Short mmCIF file of C-alpha atoms and ligand atoms in Angstrom, two decimals:
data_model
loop_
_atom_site.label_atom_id
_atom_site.label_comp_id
_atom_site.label_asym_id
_atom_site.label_seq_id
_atom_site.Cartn_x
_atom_site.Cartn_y
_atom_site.Cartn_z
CA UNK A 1 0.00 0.00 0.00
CA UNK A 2 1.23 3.29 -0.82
CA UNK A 3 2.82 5.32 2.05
CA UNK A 4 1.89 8.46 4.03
CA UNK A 5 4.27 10.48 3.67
CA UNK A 6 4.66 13.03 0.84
CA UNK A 7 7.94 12.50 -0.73
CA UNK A 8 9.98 15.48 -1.28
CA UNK A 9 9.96 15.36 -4.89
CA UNK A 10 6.86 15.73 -5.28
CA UNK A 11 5.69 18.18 -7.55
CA UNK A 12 3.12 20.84 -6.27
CA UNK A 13 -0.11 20.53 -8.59
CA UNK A 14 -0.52 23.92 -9.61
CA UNK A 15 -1.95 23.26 -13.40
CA UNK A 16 -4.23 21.31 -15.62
CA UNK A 17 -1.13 19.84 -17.31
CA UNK A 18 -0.31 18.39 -13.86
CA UNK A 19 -3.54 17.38 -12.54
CA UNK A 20 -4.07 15.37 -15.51
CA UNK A 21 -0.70 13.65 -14.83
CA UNK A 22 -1.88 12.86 -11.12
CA UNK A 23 -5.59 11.83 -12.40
CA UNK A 24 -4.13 9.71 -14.73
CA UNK A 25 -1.45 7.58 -12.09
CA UNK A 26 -4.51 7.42 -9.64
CA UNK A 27 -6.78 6.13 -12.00
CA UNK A 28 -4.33 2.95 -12.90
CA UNK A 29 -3.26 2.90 -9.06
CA UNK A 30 -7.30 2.69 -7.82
CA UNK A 31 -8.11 0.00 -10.61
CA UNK A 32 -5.05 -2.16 -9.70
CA UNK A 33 -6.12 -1.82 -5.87
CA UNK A 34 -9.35 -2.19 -6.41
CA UNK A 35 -10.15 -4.76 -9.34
CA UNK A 36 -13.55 -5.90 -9.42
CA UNK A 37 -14.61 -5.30 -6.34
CA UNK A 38 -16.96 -2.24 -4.95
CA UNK A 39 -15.87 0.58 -3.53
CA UNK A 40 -18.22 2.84 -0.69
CA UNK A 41 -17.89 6.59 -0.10
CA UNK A 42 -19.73 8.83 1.79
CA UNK A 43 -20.47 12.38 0.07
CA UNK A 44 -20.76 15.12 1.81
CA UNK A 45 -20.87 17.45 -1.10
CA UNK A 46 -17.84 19.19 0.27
CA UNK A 47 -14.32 19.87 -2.11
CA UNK A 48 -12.46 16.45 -0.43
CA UNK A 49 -15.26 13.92 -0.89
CA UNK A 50 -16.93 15.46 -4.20
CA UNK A 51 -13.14 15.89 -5.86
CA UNK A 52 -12.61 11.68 -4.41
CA UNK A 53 -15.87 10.52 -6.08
CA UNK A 54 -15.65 12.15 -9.17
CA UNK A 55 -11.87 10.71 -9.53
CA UNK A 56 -13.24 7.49 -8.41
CA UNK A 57 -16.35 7.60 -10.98
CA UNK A 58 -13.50 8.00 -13.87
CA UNK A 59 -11.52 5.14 -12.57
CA UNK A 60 -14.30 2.28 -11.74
CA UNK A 61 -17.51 3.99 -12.58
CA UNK A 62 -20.44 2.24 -10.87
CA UNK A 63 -18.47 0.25 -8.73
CA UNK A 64 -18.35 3.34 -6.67
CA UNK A 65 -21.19 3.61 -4.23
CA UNK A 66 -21.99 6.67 -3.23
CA UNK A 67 -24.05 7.50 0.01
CA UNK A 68 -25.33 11.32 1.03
CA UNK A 69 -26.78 11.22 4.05
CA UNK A 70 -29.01 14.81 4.11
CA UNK A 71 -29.17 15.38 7.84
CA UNK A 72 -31.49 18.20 7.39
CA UNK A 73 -28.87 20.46 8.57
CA UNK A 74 -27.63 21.29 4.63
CA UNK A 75 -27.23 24.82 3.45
CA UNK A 76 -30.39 25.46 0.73
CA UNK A 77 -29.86 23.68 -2.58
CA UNK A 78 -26.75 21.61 -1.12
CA UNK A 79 -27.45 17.80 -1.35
CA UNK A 80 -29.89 19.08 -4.24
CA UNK A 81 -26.47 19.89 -6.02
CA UNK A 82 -25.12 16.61 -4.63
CA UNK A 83 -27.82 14.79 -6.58
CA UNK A 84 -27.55 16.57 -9.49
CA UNK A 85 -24.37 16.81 -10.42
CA UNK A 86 -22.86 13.07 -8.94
CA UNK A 87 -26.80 11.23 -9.73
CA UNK A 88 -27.34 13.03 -12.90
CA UNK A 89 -24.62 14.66 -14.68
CA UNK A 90 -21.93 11.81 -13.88
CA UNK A 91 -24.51 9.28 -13.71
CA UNK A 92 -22.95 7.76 -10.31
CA UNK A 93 -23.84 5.18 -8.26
CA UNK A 94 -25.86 7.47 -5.83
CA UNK A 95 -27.72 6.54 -2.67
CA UNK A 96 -29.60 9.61 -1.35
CA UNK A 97 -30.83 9.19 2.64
CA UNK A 98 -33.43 11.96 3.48
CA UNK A 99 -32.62 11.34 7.47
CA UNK A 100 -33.78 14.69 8.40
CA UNK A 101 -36.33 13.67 10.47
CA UNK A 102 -34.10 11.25 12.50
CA UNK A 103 -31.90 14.70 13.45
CA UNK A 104 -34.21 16.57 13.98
CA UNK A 105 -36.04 14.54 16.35
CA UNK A 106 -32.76 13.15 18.20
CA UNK A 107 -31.72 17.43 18.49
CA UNK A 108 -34.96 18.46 19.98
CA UNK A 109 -34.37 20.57 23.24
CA UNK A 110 -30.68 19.71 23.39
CA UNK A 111 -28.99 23.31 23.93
CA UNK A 112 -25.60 22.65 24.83
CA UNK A 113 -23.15 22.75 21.46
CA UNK A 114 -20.96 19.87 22.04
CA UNK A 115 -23.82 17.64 22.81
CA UNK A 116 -25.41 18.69 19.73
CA UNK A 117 -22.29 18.22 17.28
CA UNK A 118 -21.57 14.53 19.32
CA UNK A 119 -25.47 13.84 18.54
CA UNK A 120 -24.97 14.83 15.22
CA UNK A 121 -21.33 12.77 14.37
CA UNK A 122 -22.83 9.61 16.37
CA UNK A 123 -26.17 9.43 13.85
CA UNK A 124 -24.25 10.17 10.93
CA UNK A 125 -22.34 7.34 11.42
CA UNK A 126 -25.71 5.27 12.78
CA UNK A 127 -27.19 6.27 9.51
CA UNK A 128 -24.40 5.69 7.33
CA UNK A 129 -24.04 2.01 8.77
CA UNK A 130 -27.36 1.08 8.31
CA UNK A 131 -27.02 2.05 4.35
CA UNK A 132 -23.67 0.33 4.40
CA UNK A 133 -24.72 -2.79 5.69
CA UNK A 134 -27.88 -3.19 2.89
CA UNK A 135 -24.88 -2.93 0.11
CA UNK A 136 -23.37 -6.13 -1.12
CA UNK A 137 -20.31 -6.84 -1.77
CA UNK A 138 -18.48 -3.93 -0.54
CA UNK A 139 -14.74 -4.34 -0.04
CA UNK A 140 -13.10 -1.36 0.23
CA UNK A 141 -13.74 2.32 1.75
CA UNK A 142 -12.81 5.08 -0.12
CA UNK A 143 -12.28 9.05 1.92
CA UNK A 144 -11.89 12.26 1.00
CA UNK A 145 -8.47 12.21 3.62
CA UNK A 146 -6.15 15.27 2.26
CA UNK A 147 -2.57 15.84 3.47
CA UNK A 148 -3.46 18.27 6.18
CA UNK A 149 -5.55 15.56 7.87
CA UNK A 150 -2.78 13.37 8.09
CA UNK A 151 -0.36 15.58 9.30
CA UNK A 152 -2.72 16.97 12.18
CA UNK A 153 -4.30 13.80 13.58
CA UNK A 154 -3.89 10.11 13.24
CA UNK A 155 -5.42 10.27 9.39
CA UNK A 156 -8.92 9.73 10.06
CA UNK A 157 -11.08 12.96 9.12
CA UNK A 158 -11.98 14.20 13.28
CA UNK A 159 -15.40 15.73 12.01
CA UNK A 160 -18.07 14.67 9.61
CA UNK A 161 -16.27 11.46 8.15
CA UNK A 162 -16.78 8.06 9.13
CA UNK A 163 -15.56 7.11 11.96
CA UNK A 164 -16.16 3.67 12.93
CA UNK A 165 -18.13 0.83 10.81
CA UNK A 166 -19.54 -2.22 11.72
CA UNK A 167 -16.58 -4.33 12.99
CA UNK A 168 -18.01 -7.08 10.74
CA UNK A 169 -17.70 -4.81 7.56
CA UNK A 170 -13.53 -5.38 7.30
CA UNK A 171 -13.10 -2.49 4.57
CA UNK A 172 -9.84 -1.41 3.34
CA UNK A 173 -9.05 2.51 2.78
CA UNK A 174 -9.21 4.00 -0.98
CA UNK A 175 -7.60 7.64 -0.26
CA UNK A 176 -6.64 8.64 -3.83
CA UNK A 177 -5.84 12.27 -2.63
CA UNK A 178 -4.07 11.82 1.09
CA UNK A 179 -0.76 13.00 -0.01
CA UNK A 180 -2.33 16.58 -1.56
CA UNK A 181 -3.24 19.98 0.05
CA UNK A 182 -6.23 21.35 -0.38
CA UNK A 183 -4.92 23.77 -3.51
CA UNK A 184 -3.88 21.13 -5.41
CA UNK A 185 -7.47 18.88 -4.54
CA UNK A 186 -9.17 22.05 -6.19
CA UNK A 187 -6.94 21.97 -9.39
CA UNK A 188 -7.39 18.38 -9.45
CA UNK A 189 -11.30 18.59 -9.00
CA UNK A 190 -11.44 21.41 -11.84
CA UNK A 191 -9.44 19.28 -14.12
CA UNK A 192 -12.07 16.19 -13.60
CA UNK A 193 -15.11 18.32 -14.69
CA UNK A 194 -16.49 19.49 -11.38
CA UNK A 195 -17.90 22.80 -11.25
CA UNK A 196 -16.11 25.71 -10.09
CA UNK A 197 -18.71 26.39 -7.34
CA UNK A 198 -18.22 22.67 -5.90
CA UNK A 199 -14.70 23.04 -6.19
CA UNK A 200 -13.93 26.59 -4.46
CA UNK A 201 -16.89 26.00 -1.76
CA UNK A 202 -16.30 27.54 1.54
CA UNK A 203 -15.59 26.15 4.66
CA UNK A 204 -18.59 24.52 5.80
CA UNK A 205 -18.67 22.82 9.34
CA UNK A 206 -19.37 18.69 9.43
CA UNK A 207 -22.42 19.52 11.56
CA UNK A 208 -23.77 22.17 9.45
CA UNK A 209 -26.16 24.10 10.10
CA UNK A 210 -26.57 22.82 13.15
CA UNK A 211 -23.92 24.80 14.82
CA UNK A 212 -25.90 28.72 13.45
CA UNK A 213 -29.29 27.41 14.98
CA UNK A 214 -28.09 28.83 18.36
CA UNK A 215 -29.29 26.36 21.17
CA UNK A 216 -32.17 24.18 21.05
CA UNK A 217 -32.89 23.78 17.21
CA UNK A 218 -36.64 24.27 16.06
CA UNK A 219 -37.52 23.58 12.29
CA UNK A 220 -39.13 27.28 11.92
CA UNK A 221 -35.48 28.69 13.22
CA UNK A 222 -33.55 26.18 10.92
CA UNK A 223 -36.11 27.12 8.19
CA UNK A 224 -35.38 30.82 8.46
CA UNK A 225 -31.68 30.26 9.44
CA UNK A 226 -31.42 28.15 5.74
CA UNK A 227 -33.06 31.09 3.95
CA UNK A 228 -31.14 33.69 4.96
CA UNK A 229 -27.81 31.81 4.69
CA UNK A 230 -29.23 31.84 1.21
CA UNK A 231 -29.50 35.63 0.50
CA UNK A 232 -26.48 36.18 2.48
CA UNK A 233 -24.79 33.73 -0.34
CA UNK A 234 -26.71 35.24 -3.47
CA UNK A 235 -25.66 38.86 -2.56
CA UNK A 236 -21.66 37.75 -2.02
CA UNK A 237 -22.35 36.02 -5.35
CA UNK A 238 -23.48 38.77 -6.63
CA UNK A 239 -20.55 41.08 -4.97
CA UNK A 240 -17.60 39.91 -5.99
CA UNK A 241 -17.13 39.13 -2.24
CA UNK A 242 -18.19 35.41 -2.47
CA UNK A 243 -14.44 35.07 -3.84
CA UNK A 244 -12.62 36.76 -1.92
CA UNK A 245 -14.40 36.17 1.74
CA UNK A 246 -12.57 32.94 2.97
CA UNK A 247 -16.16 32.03 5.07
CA UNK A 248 -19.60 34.03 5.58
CA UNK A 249 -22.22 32.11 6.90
CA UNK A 250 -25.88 33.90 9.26
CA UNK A 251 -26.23 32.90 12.74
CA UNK A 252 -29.23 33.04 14.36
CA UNK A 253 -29.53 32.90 18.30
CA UNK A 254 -32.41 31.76 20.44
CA UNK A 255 -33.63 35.29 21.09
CA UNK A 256 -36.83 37.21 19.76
CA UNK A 257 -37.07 40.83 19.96
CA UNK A 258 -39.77 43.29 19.09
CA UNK A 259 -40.19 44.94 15.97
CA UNK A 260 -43.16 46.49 13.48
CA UNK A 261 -44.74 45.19 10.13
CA UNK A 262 -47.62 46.05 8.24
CA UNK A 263 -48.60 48.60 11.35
CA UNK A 264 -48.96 45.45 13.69
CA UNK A 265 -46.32 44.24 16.12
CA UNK A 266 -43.87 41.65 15.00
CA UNK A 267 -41.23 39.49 16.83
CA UNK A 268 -38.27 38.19 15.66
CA UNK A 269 -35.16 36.61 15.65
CA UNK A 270 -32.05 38.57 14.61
CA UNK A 271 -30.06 37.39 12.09
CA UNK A 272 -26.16 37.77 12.81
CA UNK A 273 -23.81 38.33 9.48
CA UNK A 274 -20.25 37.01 9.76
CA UNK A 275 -17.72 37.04 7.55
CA UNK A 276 -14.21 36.02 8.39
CA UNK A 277 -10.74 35.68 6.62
CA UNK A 278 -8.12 33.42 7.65
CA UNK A 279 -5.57 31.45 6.26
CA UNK A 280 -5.73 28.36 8.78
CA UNK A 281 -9.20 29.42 10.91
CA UNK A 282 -6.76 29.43 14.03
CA UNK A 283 -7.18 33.23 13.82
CA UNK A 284 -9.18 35.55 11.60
CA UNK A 285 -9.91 38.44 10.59
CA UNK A 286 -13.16 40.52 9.80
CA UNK A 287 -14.12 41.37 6.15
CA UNK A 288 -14.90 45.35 5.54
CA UNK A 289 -18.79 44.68 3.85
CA UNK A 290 -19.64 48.06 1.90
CA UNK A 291 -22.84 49.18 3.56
CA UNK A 292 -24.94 49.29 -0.12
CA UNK A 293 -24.40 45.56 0.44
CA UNK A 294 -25.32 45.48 4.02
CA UNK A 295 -28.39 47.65 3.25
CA UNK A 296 -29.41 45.38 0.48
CA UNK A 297 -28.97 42.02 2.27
CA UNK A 298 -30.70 43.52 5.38
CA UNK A 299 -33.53 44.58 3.22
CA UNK A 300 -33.59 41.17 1.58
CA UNK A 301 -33.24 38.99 4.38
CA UNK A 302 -36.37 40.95 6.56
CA UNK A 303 -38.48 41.19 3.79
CA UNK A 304 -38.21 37.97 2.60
CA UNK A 305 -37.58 35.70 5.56
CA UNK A 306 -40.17 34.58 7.53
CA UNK A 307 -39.70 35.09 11.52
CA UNK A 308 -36.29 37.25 11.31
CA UNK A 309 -37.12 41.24 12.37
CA UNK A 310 -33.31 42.42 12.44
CA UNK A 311 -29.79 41.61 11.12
CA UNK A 312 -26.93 41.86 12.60
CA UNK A 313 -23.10 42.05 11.78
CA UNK A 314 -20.46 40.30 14.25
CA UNK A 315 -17.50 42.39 14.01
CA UNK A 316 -15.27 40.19 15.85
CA UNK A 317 -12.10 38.73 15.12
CA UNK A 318 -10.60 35.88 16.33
CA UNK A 319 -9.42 35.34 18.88
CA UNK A 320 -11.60 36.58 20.57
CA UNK A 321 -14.75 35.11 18.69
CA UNK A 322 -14.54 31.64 17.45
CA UNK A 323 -15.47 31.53 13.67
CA UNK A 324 -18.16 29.59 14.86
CA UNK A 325 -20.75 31.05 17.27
CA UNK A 326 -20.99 27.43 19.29
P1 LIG B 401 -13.93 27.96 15.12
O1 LIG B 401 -15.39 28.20 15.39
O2 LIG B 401 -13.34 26.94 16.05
O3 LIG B 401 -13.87 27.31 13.67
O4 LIG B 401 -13.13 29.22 15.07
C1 LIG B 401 -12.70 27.09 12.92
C2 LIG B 401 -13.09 26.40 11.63
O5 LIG B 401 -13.56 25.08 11.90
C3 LIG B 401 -14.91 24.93 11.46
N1 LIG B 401 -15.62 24.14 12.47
C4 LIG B 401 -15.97 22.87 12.32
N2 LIG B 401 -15.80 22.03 11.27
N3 LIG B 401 -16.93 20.34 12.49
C5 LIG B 401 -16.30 20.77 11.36
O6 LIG B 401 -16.20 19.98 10.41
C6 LIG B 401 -17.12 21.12 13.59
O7 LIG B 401 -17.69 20.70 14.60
C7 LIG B 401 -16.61 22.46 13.48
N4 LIG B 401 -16.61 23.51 14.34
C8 LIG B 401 -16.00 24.54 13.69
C9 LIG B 401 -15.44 26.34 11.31
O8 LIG B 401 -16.52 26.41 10.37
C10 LIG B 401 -14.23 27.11 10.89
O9 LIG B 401 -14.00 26.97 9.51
#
């Protein structure tokens, strides 16, 4: 098996010209390891896992089983995206789990943040078991492990990836892009086909969502929490700043306040902007919004969302704010 530990002399992928070179030894290396056999992923939709399957999809085509698991916690349109670019456009192996209800219904009242993300990893991996163990004749397990992950922690993914399947289920690894940094994943993903969106996605925490529905989730808060993490989006899009803003995301706490519509009183949530730069999230810094934009998306987000009456815009950096709120 191949080692790892990125040899010295190996060339940083910085072009098309290169990417295809790597594409082209992983594809022979993957069909040599894997032969006949069928290989399991889980996608996330995220750069690692979406760059893995769609290298994987060139190499053995439908021997690659897909699984997204949708835990309800998705930004809008996410595993839509999932579906339509891995189930339709690539025509992949592709088994979609709706398990929002499962979530949601495990999250209910649970306030505290690290009880929530622990709630969250554990069913994933329930979930992703269950789906696992329906599949025939799986033999290996293929992950979306970069270089970074290897040289931080013991090479298994800490957050959203699978951490522990059935003992009976003896899998062996398929981690075509462990010796690459992220850069060079994106250049490689580009140079399969992927779209540029997929590819240069932000930052987007294992337990989604989750983590900007302040406290106790409720669907109505996740509802408007999802829509305005859409606008927020659309308008960066629109910007210029979606490109330049390393991660933006709303938060919305478990607070209402007053406010006025339509002459009649009507409470709210707020919902909090923040946009960060970093270059390894251990600190970061806040992004200067022009306030046309901030009028626009305020405007946007409380005419248009249901249940939010204010916005607001976190202005600090880290340390001493966490990227995340929880
Ligand atoms: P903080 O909030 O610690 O975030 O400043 C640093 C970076 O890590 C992401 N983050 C997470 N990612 N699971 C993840 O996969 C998590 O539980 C989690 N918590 C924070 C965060 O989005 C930021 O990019």
């Amino acid at each position: 098996m191949s080692t790892n530990v990125r040899p010295e002399t190996m060339e940083r992928i910085t072009t098309p010209e290169l990417a295809k070179a790597f594409i082209d030894e992983q594809v022979a290396e993957v069909r040599a390891q894997v032969g006949d056999k069928k290989v399991l992923l889980a996608l996330s939709g995220g750069v690692d896992s979406s760059v893995v399957a769609a290298l994987l999809i060139k190499a053995i085509g439908k021997q690659l089983v897909c699984v997204h698991v949708n835990h309800g916690l998705m930004r809008k349109g996410e595993s839509e995206n999932v579906i339509e670019v891995f189930g339709k456009e690539l025509d992949a192996n592709l088994v979609y789990i709706d398990a929002t209800d499962r979530f949601l219904d495990l999250l209910a009242g649970v306030d505290e943040p690290e009880k929530k993300r622990k709630i969250i990893g554990n069913e994933f991996i329930e979930v992703f078991n269950e789906e696992a163990k329906k599949l025939e004749g799986i033999a290996f397990l293929a992950q979306g492990t970069i270089y970074p992950d290897i040289l931080e922690s013991d090479g298994v993914k800490a957050h959203h990836n699978v951490g522990g399947l059935p003992e009976d289920m003896k899998l062996e690894l398929v981690e075509p892009v462990k010796l690459l940094y992220k850069d060079e994943v994106r250049v490689v993903g580009e140079a399969l086909g992927l779209p540029h969106a997929m590819v240069y996605r932000q930052p987007f925490p294992g337990p989604g969502l989750g983590v900007r529905c302040l406290g106790a989730i409720t669907r109505d808060r996740l509802h408007a929490l999802r829509e305005a993490d859409a606008i927020l989006r659309e308008e960066f899009d629109n910007c210029g700043l979606a490109e330049k803003v390393w991660q933006y995301f709303i938060a919305i706490p478990d607070v209402k306040s007053v406010g006025v519509r339509n002459d009649k009183r009507y409470e709210g949530w707020p919902a909090i902007i923040r946009a960060v730069n970093t270059k390894d999230a251990m600190t970061a810094t806040i992004e200067e919004i022009p306030y046309p934009i901030l009028h626009k998306i305020t405007d946007r987000i409380t005419h248009e969302v249901e249940g939010i009456n204010r916005v607001l815009l976190d202005l600090t950096p880290k340390p001493i704010g966490t990227i995340e709120w929880e």
